[in-house]
mmCIF file of C-alpha atoms in Angstrom:
data_model
loop_
_atom_site.group_PDB
_atom_site.id
_atom_site.type_symbol
_atom_site.label_atom_id
_atom_site.label_comp_id
_atom_site.label_asym_id
_atom_site.label_seq_id
_atom_site.Cartn_x
_atom_site.Cartn_y
_atom_site.Cartn_z
ATOM 1 C CA MET W 9 -7.925 8.881 -8.703
ATOM 2 C CA LYS W 10 -6.829 11.951 -8.639
ATOM 3 C CA LYS W 11 -7.837 12.744 -5.262
ATOM 4 C CA ILE W 12 -6.481 10.248 -4.144
ATOM 5 C CA ILE W 13 -2.999 10.730 -5.102
ATOM 6 C CA THR W 14 -2.865 14.185 -5.473
ATOM 7 C CA TYR W 15 -2.961 13.813 -1.111
ATOM 8 C CA ILE W 16 -0.914 10.992 -1.482
ATOM 9 C CA ILE W 17 1.653 13.522 -2.677
ATOM 10 C CA GLY W 18 1.061 16.584 0.054
ATOM 11 C CA VAL W 19 1.099 14.255 2.365
ATOM 12 C CA LEU W 20 5.029 13.201 1.708
ATOM 13 C CA PHE W 21 5.675 16.613 0.870
ATOM 14 C CA CYS W 22 4.304 17.689 4.473
ATOM 15 C CA VAL W 23 5.853 14.290 5.892
ATOM 16 C CA PHE W 24 9.477 15.930 3.978
ATOM 17 C CA LEU W 25 8.863 19.582 5.223
ATOM 18 C CA LEU W 26 7.769 18.215 8.920
ATOM 19 C CA ASN W 27 11.234 15.178 9.094
ATOM 20 C CA ALA W 28 14.351 17.476 6.858
ATOM 21 C CA ASN W 29 17.529 18.005 8.855
ATOM 22 C CA VAL W 30 17.537 21.509 9.037
ATOM 23 C CA ASN W 31 21.103 20.857 10.367
ATOM 24 C CA ALA W 32 22.435 18.759 8.924
ATOM 25 C CA ALA W 33 26.410 18.479 9.227
ATOM 26 C CA THR W 34 29.139 16.086 7.671
ATOM 27 C CA ILE W 35 30.946 14.102 9.770
ATOM 28 C CA GLY W 36 34.326 11.382 9.741
ATOM 29 C CA ILE W 37 34.733 7.703 11.083
ATOM 30 C CA GLY W 38 33.557 6.244 13.594
ATOM 31 C CA SER W 39 34.175 4.680 16.698
ATOM 32 C CA ASN W 40 35.801 0.627 16.916
ATOM 33 C CA SER W 41 33.229 -0.442 19.327
ATOM 34 C CA ARG W 42 29.630 -0.086 20.043
ATOM 35 C CA SER W 43 29.964 1.004 23.375
ATOM 36 C CA THR W 44 31.424 4.044 21.881
ATOM 37 C CA ALA W 45 30.055 4.544 18.776
ATOM 38 C CA VAL W 46 29.160 8.396 17.665
ATOM 39 C CA TYR W 47 25.841 9.415 17.378
ATOM 40 C CA TYR W 48 24.602 10.298 14.274
ATOM 41 C CA ASN W 49 21.176 12.522 13.786
ATOM 42 C CA MET W 50 18.837 11.019 10.907
ATOM 43 C CA GLY W 51 19.957 13.977 7.952
ATOM 44 C CA ASP W 52 23.522 14.062 8.189
ATOM 45 C CA THR W 53 26.511 12.976 5.220
ATOM 46 C CA ILE W 54 29.415 10.503 7.062
ATOM 47 C CA VAL W 55 32.601 10.896 4.587
ATOM 48 C CA ALA W 56 35.140 9.200 5.211
ATOM 49 C CA ASP W 57 38.127 6.673 4.614
ATOM 50 C CA PHE W 58 36.715 2.819 5.732
ATOM 51 C CA PRO W 59 39.435 0.907 7.322
ATOM 52 C CA TYR W 60 39.094 -3.370 5.919
ATOM 53 C CA SER W 61 37.685 -6.127 7.878
ATOM 54 C CA LEU W 62 37.117 -9.544 6.644
ATOM 55 C CA ASP W 63 34.518 -9.238 9.668
ATOM 56 C CA ASN W 64 31.957 -6.104 10.214
ATOM 57 C CA ASP W 65 30.548 -7.996 13.077
ATOM 58 C CA ALA W 66 33.300 -7.763 15.635
ATOM 59 C CA ASN W 67 34.313 -5.123 17.517
ATOM 60 C CA SER W 68 37.851 -4.155 15.707
ATOM 61 C CA ASP W 69 39.794 -2.033 14.347
ATOM 62 C CA GLY W 70 38.524 -2.268 11.180
ATOM 63 C CA ASN W 71 34.935 -1.703 11.889
ATOM 64 C CA SER W 72 33.505 2.313 12.083
ATOM 65 C CA TYR W 73 30.003 2.109 14.069
ATOM 66 C CA TYR W 74 27.684 4.929 15.244
ATOM 67 C CA VAL W 75 24.291 4.997 17.394
ATOM 68 C CA PHE W 76 21.386 6.541 16.355
ATOM 69 C CA SER W 77 17.293 6.601 17.311
ATOM 70 C CA LEU W 78 14.211 6.315 15.811
ATOM 71 C CA PRO W 79 10.867 7.997 18.188
ATOM 72 C CA TYR W 80 8.714 6.338 15.988
ATOM 73 C CA LYS W 81 8.045 3.814 13.788
ATOM 74 C CA ALA W 82 9.425 4.445 10.504
ATOM 75 C CA LYS W 83 10.838 3.681 6.873
ATOM 76 C CA ILE W 84 14.084 5.398 6.559
ATOM 77 C CA GLN W 85 16.386 5.712 2.661
ATOM 78 C CA ILE W 86 19.560 4.428 2.816
ATOM 79 C CA ASN W 87 22.082 5.837 0.758
ATOM 80 C CA ALA W 88 25.781 5.555 -0.125
ATOM 81 C CA SER W 89 29.194 5.668 -2.833
ATOM 82 C CA THR W 90 32.486 5.029 -3.211
ATOM 83 C CA ASN W 91 35.196 6.749 -4.924
ATOM 84 C CA SER W 92 35.556 3.803 -7.664
ATOM 85 C CA HIS W 93 34.180 0.875 -8.914
ATOM 86 C CA GLN W 94 37.035 -1.118 -7.334
ATOM 87 C CA GLU W 95 35.991 -0.389 -4.071
ATOM 88 C CA THR W 96 32.717 -1.750 -1.516
ATOM 89 C CA ILE W 97 31.487 -1.745 1.396
ATOM 90 C CA GLY W 98 29.022 -3.742 3.804
ATOM 91 C CA ILE W 99 26.698 -1.845 6.134
ATOM 92 C CA LYS W 100 25.454 -3.983 9.059
ATOM 93 C CA LEU W 101 22.170 -2.231 11.041
ATOM 94 C CA PHE W 102 21.986 -3.714 14.321
ATOM 95 C CA ASP W 103 19.172 -3.770 17.260
ATOM 96 C CA VAL W 104 19.726 -1.862 20.898
ATOM 97 C CA ASN W 105 20.900 -4.977 21.608
ATOM 98 C CA GLY W 106 23.428 -5.651 18.824
ATOM 99 C CA GLU W 107 21.753 -8.358 17.260
ATOM 100 C CA LYS W 108 22.435 -8.185 13.801
ATOM 101 C CA ILE W 109 18.939 -7.046 11.372
ATOM 102 C CA GLU W 110 20.202 -6.307 8.206
ATOM 103 C CA THR W 111 23.241 -5.791 5.396
ATOM 104 C CA PHE W 112 23.158 -3.863 2.283
ATOM 105 C CA TYR W 113 26.831 -4.091 0.095
ATOM 106 C CA SER W 114 27.645 -1.488 -2.534
ATOM 107 C CA GLU W 115 27.286 -2.683 -6.522
ATOM 108 C CA ASP W 116 28.215 -0.894 -9.717
ATOM 109 C CA LYS W 117 24.797 -2.137 -10.850
ATOM 110 C CA ASN W 118 24.672 1.075 -13.702
ATOM 111 C CA ASN W 119 28.238 1.266 -14.786
ATOM 112 C CA LEU W 120 28.798 4.137 -13.035
ATOM 113 C CA GLY W 121 32.849 3.602 -12.193
ATOM 114 C CA TYR W 122 31.727 3.970 -8.653
ATOM 115 C CA GLN W 123 29.005 1.845 -6.589
ATOM 116 C CA VAL W 124 26.366 2.384 -5.017
ATOM 117 C CA ILE W 125 23.617 1.678 -2.050
ATOM 118 C CA ALA W 126 20.272 3.064 -2.463
ATOM 119 C CA GLU W 127 17.651 0.946 -0.558
ATOM 120 C CA THR W 128 14.650 1.992 2.180
ATOM 121 C CA TRP W 129 13.693 0.152 4.967
ATOM 122 C CA VAL W 130 11.021 -0.223 7.876
ATOM 123 C CA LEU W 131 11.720 0.157 11.599
ATOM 124 C CA PRO W 132 10.412 -0.102 14.832
ATOM 125 C CA ALA W 133 10.798 2.362 17.221
ATOM 126 C CA GLY W 134 13.849 1.922 18.836
ATOM 127 C CA THR W 135 17.792 2.724 19.282
ATOM 128 C CA TYR W 136 19.716 1.726 16.624
ATOM 129 C CA TYR W 137 24.136 0.815 15.201
ATOM 130 C CA MET W 138 25.022 0.847 12.328
ATOM 131 C CA ASN W 139 28.685 0.242 11.461
ATOM 132 C CA ILE W 140 30.868 0.737 7.822
ATOM 133 C CA THR W 141 33.200 -0.767 6.717
ATOM 134 C CA SER W 142 35.594 -1.810 3.771
ATOM 135 C CA LEU W 143 34.872 -4.942 2.204
ATOM 136 C CA THR W 144 37.561 -4.701 -1.055
ATOM 137 C CA SER W 145 39.720 -7.509 0.636
ATOM 138 C CA GLY W 146 44.257 -5.560 -0.473
ATOM 139 C CA TRP W 147 42.849 -2.593 -0.268
ATOM 140 C CA SER W 148 43.887 -0.620 3.345
ATOM 141 C CA SER W 149 40.065 0.669 3.173
ATOM 142 C CA ALA W 150 37.842 2.007 0.651
ATOM 143 C CA TYR W 151 36.334 6.031 0.991
ATOM 144 C CA ALA W 152 32.624 6.010 0.385
ATOM 145 C CA SER W 153 30.038 9.297 1.673
ATOM 146 C CA VAL W 154 26.577 7.251 3.164
ATOM 147 C CA ARG W 155 23.421 9.884 4.724
ATOM 148 C CA LEU W 156 20.146 7.958 6.856
ATOM 149 C CA ASP W 157 17.079 10.035 5.653
ATOM 150 C CA VAL W 158 13.915 9.446 6.661
ATOM 151 C CA LEU W 159 11.118 9.049 4.764
ATOM 152 C CA LEU W 160 8.283 8.557 7.067
ATOM 153 C CA TYR W 161 6.817 8.034 9.989
ATOM 154 C CA GLU W 162 4.177 5.755 11.185
ATOM 155 C CA ASP W 163 0.593 8.226 11.783
ATOM 156 C CA GLY W 164 -2.950 7.560 12.692
ATOM 157 C CA MET W 165 -3.307 7.255 8.932
ATOM 158 C CA TYR W 166 -0.304 5.603 7.559
ATOM 159 C CA LYS W 167 0.875 1.762 8.739
ATOM 160 C CA MET W 168 3.796 0.413 8.085
ATOM 161 C CA ALA W 169 4.753 -3.867 7.913
ATOM 162 C CA SER W 170 7.688 -4.908 10.320
ATOM 163 C CA TYR W 171 9.907 -7.565 9.885
ATOM 164 C CA MET W 172 7.819 -9.217 12.694
ATOM 165 C CA ASN W 173 5.050 -9.669 10.637
ATOM 166 C CA ASN W 174 5.156 -12.718 7.932
ATOM 167 C CA SER W 175 2.218 -14.969 9.227
ATOM 168 C CA LEU W 176 -1.922 -14.241 9.661
ATOM 169 C CA SER W 177 -1.626 -14.974 13.373
ATOM 170 C CA GLN W 178 1.639 -12.210 13.395
ATOM 171 C CA ALA W 179 -0.499 -9.671 11.355
ATOM 172 C CA VAL W 180 -0.879 -5.785 11.733
ATOM 173 C CA ASP W 181 -4.338 -4.802 12.042
ATOM 174 C CA PHE W 182 -5.141 -1.983 9.745
ATOM 175 C CA THR W 183 -9.185 0.146 9.104
ATOM 176 C CA ILE W 184 -9.062 0.732 5.549
ATOM 177 C CA GLY W 185 -8.343 3.832 4.247
ATOM 178 C CA ASN W 186 -4.510 3.831 5.810
ATOM 179 C CA TYR W 187 -1.422 3.936 3.978
ATOM 180 C CA LEU W 188 0.520 0.395 4.112
ATOM 181 C CA SER W 189 4.197 0.379 4.061
ATOM 182 C CA GLY W 190 6.702 -2.280 4.120
ATOM 183 C CA HIS W 191 9.804 -4.808 2.424
ATOM 184 C CA VAL W 192 8.527 -7.122 -0.035
ATOM 185 C CA THR W 193 11.006 -9.683 0.920
ATOM 186 C CA GLN W 194 9.968 -10.367 4.184
ATOM 187 C CA LYS W 195 6.433 -12.054 3.570
ATOM 188 C CA ASP W 196 3.868 -8.795 5.249
ATOM 189 C CA TYR W 197 0.085 -9.667 6.257
ATOM 190 C CA TYR W 198 -2.230 -7.724 7.003
ATOM 191 C CA ARG W 199 -5.439 -7.965 8.565
ATOM 192 C CA PHE W 200 -8.962 -6.111 8.653
ATOM 193 C CA GLN W 201 -12.465 -5.272 9.195
ATOM 194 C CA VAL W 202 -15.399 -5.131 6.633
ATOM 195 C CA PHE W 203 -18.434 -3.760 8.699
ATOM 196 C CA GLU W 204 -20.650 -4.366 5.233
ATOM 197 C CA ASN W 205 -20.889 -4.369 0.863
ATOM 198 C CA MET W 206 -18.344 -2.390 -0.454
ATOM 199 C CA ILE W 207 -15.472 -2.897 -2.800
ATOM 200 C CA PHE W 208 -12.080 -2.748 -1.021
ATOM 201 C CA ILE W 209 -9.776 -0.675 -3.377
ATOM 202 C CA VAL W 210 -5.932 -1.269 -3.166
ATOM 203 C CA GLU W 211 -3.997 1.211 -4.930
ATOM 204 C CA GLY W 212 -0.042 2.364 -5.549
ATOM 205 C CA SER W 213 3.007 1.474 -8.494
ATOM 206 C CA GLN W 214 6.681 0.896 -8.835
ATOM 207 C CA ILE W 215 5.680 -2.582 -6.700
ATOM 208 C CA GLY W 216 8.247 -5.359 -8.321
ATOM 209 C CA ASN W 217 7.017 -8.170 -9.408
ATOM 210 C CA THR W 218 4.956 -9.245 -6.036
ATOM 211 C CA TYR W 219 2.014 -11.101 -5.227
ATOM 212 C CA LEU W 220 -1.243 -9.460 -2.938
ATOM 213 C CA ARG W 221 -3.426 -12.124 -1.923
ATOM 214 C CA LEU W 222 -6.566 -11.628 0.472
ATOM 215 C CA PHE W 223 -7.653 -14.515 2.820
ATOM 216 C CA ASP W 224 -10.224 -15.594 4.255
ATOM 217 C CA SER W 225 -11.522 -15.832 8.182
ATOM 218 C CA GLY W 226 -9.891 -19.493 8.481
ATOM 219 C CA GLY W 227 -6.847 -18.164 6.371
ATOM 220 C CA ASN W 228 -8.714 -19.860 3.149
ATOM 221 C CA LYS W 229 -6.858 -17.781 -0.345
ATOM 222 C CA ILE W 230 -10.140 -16.314 -1.585
ATOM 223 C CA SER W 231 -8.245 -13.580 -4.375
ATOM 224 C CA ASP W 232 -4.956 -14.050 -5.749
ATOM 225 C CA SER W 233 -2.630 -10.969 -8.226
ATOM 226 C CA PHE W 234 -0.081 -10.344 -8.884
ATOM 227 C CA SER W 235 1.832 -7.232 -10.007
ATOM 228 C CA SER W 236 4.394 -6.472 -13.022
ATOM 229 C CA GLN W 237 8.351 -4.640 -12.333
ATOM 230 C CA ASP W 238 6.829 -0.832 -12.599
ATOM 231 C CA ALA W 239 3.642 -1.866 -12.548
ATOM 232 C CA VAL W 240 0.687 0.519 -11.628
ATOM 233 C CA VAL W 241 -1.161 -1.007 -8.827
ATOM 234 C CA SER W 242 -5.357 -0.870 -8.509
ATOM 235 C CA TYR W 243 -7.704 -3.937 -7.870
ATOM 236 C CA GLY W 244 -10.442 -4.623 -7.039
ATOM 237 C CA TYR W 245 -12.739 -6.830 -4.371
ATOM 238 C CA TYR W 246 -16.319 -7.311 -3.528
ATOM 239 C CA LEU W 247 -15.916 -7.971 0.382
ATOM 240 C CA GLN W 248 -18.765 -9.194 2.120
ATOM 241 C CA PRO W 249 -18.911 -8.284 6.097
ATOM 242 C CA GLY W 250 -16.162 -9.844 8.135
ATOM 243 C CA THR W 251 -12.412 -10.540 9.190
ATOM 244 C CA TYR W 252 -10.181 -10.278 6.664
ATOM 245 C CA TYR W 253 -5.857 -10.860 5.749
ATOM 246 C CA MET W 254 -3.935 -9.635 2.653
ATOM 247 C CA SER W 255 -0.855 -10.379 2.072
ATOM 248 C CA VAL W 256 2.308 -8.651 0.499
ATOM 249 C CA GLU W 257 5.221 -10.898 -0.960
ATOM 250 C CA ASP W 258 7.806 -11.286 -3.104
ATOM 251 C CA ALA W 259 6.853 -13.120 -6.967
ATOM 252 C CA THR W 260 10.137 -13.868 -7.797
ATOM 253 C CA PHE W 261 12.413 -15.075 -5.128
ATOM 254 C CA ASN W 262 14.714 -11.984 -5.837
ATOM 255 C CA SER W 263 13.204 -7.877 -5.767
ATOM 256 C CA SER W 264 13.985 -6.311 -2.423
ATOM 257 C CA THR W 265 11.559 -3.342 -3.269
ATOM 258 C CA VAL W 266 9.790 -1.679 -0.815
ATOM 259 C CA TYR W 267 5.570 -0.981 -1.458
ATOM 260 C CA ASP W 268 4.123 2.404 -0.219
ATOM 261 C CA LEU W 269 0.073 1.180 -1.224
ATOM 262 C CA VAL W 270 -3.455 3.276 -0.820
ATOM 263 C CA THR W 271 -6.404 1.627 -0.088
ATOM 264 C CA SER W 272 -9.749 2.502 0.121
ATOM 265 C CA MET W 273 -13.914 1.173 -0.385
ATOM 266 C CA TYR W 274 -16.753 1.639 -2.680
ATOM 267 C CA LYS W 275 -20.335 1.459 -2.587
ATOM 268 C CA THR W 276 -22.455 1.062 -4.862
ATOM 269 C CA SER W 277 -25.411 3.996 -3.421
ATOM 270 C CA ARG W 278 -29.171 2.977 -3.699
ATOM 271 C CA VAL W 279 -31.361 4.610 -6.186
ATOM 272 C CA SER W 280 -34.434 6.180 -6.037
ATOM 273 C CA ILE W 281 -36.813 7.016 -7.714
ATOM 274 C CA LYS W 282 -38.283 10.266 -8.794
ATOM 275 C CA LYS W 283 -40.325 10.328 -11.277
ATOM 276 C CA VAL W 284 -43.408 7.653 -13.488
ATOM 277 C CA THR W 285 -45.336 8.705 -15.960
ATOM 278 C CA ARG W 286 -48.067 6.363 -16.399
ATOM 279 C CA GLY W 287 -49.554 5.607 -19.782
ATOM 280 C CA LYS W 288 -52.023 3.089 -21.378
ATOM 281 C CA SER W 289 -49.874 0.306 -22.803
ATOM 282 C CA SER W 290 -46.192 1.825 -20.883
ATOM 283 C CA VAL W 291 -44.263 3.422 -18.596
ATOM 284 C CA LYS W 292 -41.650 5.822 -17.822
ATOM 285 C CA VAL W 293 -39.224 5.742 -14.935
ATOM 286 C CA LYS W 294 -36.723 7.744 -13.999
ATOM 287 C CA TYR W 295 -34.352 7.952 -11.005
ATOM 288 C CA ALA W 296 -31.350 8.981 -9.068
ATOM 289 C CA THR W 297 -27.731 8.005 -7.051
ATOM 290 C CA GLY W 298 -25.980 10.958 -5.951
ATOM 291 C CA GLN W 299 -23.212 8.686 -7.843
ATOM 292 C CA THR W 300 -21.958 7.998 -11.584
ATOM 293 C CA ASN W 301 -22.879 5.218 -12.169
ATOM 294 C CA ASP W 302 -21.620 2.240 -14.838
ATOM 295 C CA LYS W 303 -26.001 0.758 -15.055
ATOM 296 C CA TYR W 304 -28.905 0.384 -13.544
ATOM 297 C CA GLN W 305 -31.255 -2.561 -13.132
ATOM 298 C CA ILE W 306 -34.748 -2.242 -13.548
ATOM 299 C CA GLN W 307 -37.538 -4.285 -11.954
ATOM 300 C CA ILE W 308 -41.101 -4.313 -13.188
ATOM 301 C CA SER W 309 -43.505 -7.527 -11.822
ATOM 302 C CA ARG W 310 -47.228 -7.910 -11.455
ATOM 303 C CA ASN W 311 -47.080 -9.248 -7.839
ATOM 304 C CA LYS W 312 -45.127 -6.561 -5.597
ATOM 305 C CA LYS W 313 -42.981 -9.420 -4.300
ATOM 306 C CA PHE W 314 -42.258 -9.570 -7.545
ATOM 307 C CA LYS W 315 -42.556 -13.197 -8.127
ATOM 308 C CA ASN W 316 -42.810 -13.831 -12.523
ATOM 309 C CA CYS W 317 -40.855 -10.353 -12.884
ATOM 310 C CA SER W 318 -39.188 -8.246 -15.977
ATOM 311 C CA SER W 319 -35.918 -7.090 -16.069
ATOM 312 C CA PHE W 320 -33.995 -4.844 -17.175
ATOM 313 C CA GLU W 321 -30.768 -3.172 -18.102
ATOM 314 C CA THR W 322 -29.463 0.304 -19.191
ATOM 315 C CA THR W 323 -27.057 2.921 -18.880
ATOM 316 C CA SER W 324 -29.390 5.538 -18.378
ATOM 317 C CA LYS W 325 -30.997 7.004 -15.382
ATOM 318 C CA SER W 326 -34.467 6.756 -16.847
ATOM 319 C CA ILE W 327 -35.953 4.395 -18.625
ATOM 320 C CA LYS W 328 -39.471 3.900 -20.765
ATOM 321 C CA LEU W 329 -40.921 0.473 -20.449
ATOM 322 C CA ASN W 330 -43.798 -0.987 -23.095
ATOM 323 C CA GLY W 331 -46.126 -3.732 -23.229
ATOM 324 C CA LEU W 332 -47.961 -3.542 -20.121
ATOM 325 C CA LYS W 333 -51.614 -4.284 -19.852
ATOM 326 C CA SER W 334 -53.818 -0.850 -20.086
ATOM 327 C CA LYS W 335 -55.518 -0.561 -15.981
ATOM 328 C CA LYS W 336 -53.447 -3.157 -14.419
ATOM 329 C CA LYS W 337 -51.924 -2.503 -11.003
ATOM 330 C CA TYR W 338 -48.268 -2.794 -11.803
ATOM 331 C CA TYR W 339 -44.027 -2.683 -8.963
ATOM 332 C CA VAL W 340 -41.151 -1.348 -9.939
ATOM 333 C CA ARG W 341 -37.540 -1.020 -8.753
ATOM 334 C CA VAL W 342 -34.717 -0.459 -9.794
ATOM 335 C CA ARG W 343 -30.499 -0.944 -8.258
ATOM 336 C CA ALA W 344 -27.573 0.282 -9.388
ATOM 337 C CA TYR W 345 -24.078 -2.079 -10.595
ATOM 338 C CA ASP W 346 -21.021 -0.499 -10.733
ATOM 339 C CA ASN W 347 -17.396 -2.328 -11.710
ATOM 340 C CA ILE W 348 -14.469 -1.226 -10.264
ATOM 341 C CA ASN W 349 -10.747 -2.023 -10.710
ATOM 342 C CA GLY W 350 -12.580 -5.698 -11.661
ATOM 343 C CA ALA W 351 -14.344 -6.255 -8.822
ATOM 344 C CA SER W 352 -18.652 -5.545 -9.790
ATOM 345 C CA MET W 353 -21.229 -4.613 -6.828
ATOM 346 C CA TYR W 354 -24.731 -4.309 -6.991
ATOM 347 C CA GLY W 355 -26.260 -1.135 -4.956
ATOM 348 C CA LYS W 356 -29.762 -1.737 -2.242
ATOM 349 C CA TRP W 357 -33.070 -1.970 -4.705
ATOM 350 C CA SER W 358 -34.372 1.414 -3.721
ATOM 351 C CA LYS W 359 -38.849 1.818 -2.503
ATOM 352 C CA ILE W 360 -40.500 -0.537 -4.192
ATOM 353 C CA LYS W 361 -43.348 2.250 -6.490
ATOM 354 C CA MET W 362 -46.298 0.581 -7.113
ATOM 355 C CA PHE W 363 -48.158 2.057 -10.412
ATOM 356 C CA LYS W 364 -51.287 1.598 -12.236
ATOM 357 C CA THR W 365 -51.635 2.057 -16.176
ATOM 358 C CA LYS W 366 -54.232 3.642 -17.891
#
């Protein structure tokens, strides 16, 4: 877990350095139409007295348009603050064709004395328009500052949901080991493949009141996990080979959180019997896996196919079995057991070891 967290922090820090706008500037009011929109560089700060407009979709004097481009799919941070708690602004995002994507409104959430916007959003690669306007009725304008930053670009290890993957048929494919990010309100679906028995692990934090659901290849729900506000998510699911779907969605219909999840897998190793020490009526068996397992199951039988066998469990990497008959042939095998984040798994049986008591 510590290694995963350290790795994530390192990745995010590197991305921050790569995407930091070393030439960040302060710019003013934008244009009143998309066709003449002012170009915006990520990381720049817009400081202006934004005119009032009741309809900030229209190309009118009450609008302030900017245009920006994303070379890759990205998660962006939108921050804004007004001059007072009475001033309200609206920020609208449009695609290259002028279709509205989302609107963000400023609020005085914590009695700060001014209104703020602090949102994150995932956008595919492309060109976008941003419209900023005052929404304070009776005021001719609202003085505010606005800044957009790229938090993370998608690459081979990071898979981010968009607003299009809200059904099983539109699920985003990912490989276990990828990071996943998206917006809770969008009910995102993902699809992944499992090629051997394993525990599928999902970890994250501060993802709001969220349902994390797993489905089989036919779309039948096989697991339903709930995360409370600001909880640390750490789920484990025992899965066999096949195709699976996972969905992330808001559980309370009022969450707007952006989630970040880490996926990984765990496989219980096969046990290797290292030493068998025979006695007249007992045997001591030592074994190892190369892992620290929760416990071990040992079976012993007079039958090679382990019919009428006796089973024992221990947390130790050795066990002494008593009550055996003298000068008789026995067979023994061992397997490991683990419980990871609520999911349990037995490893494969060791090779069968035959011995004869003294």
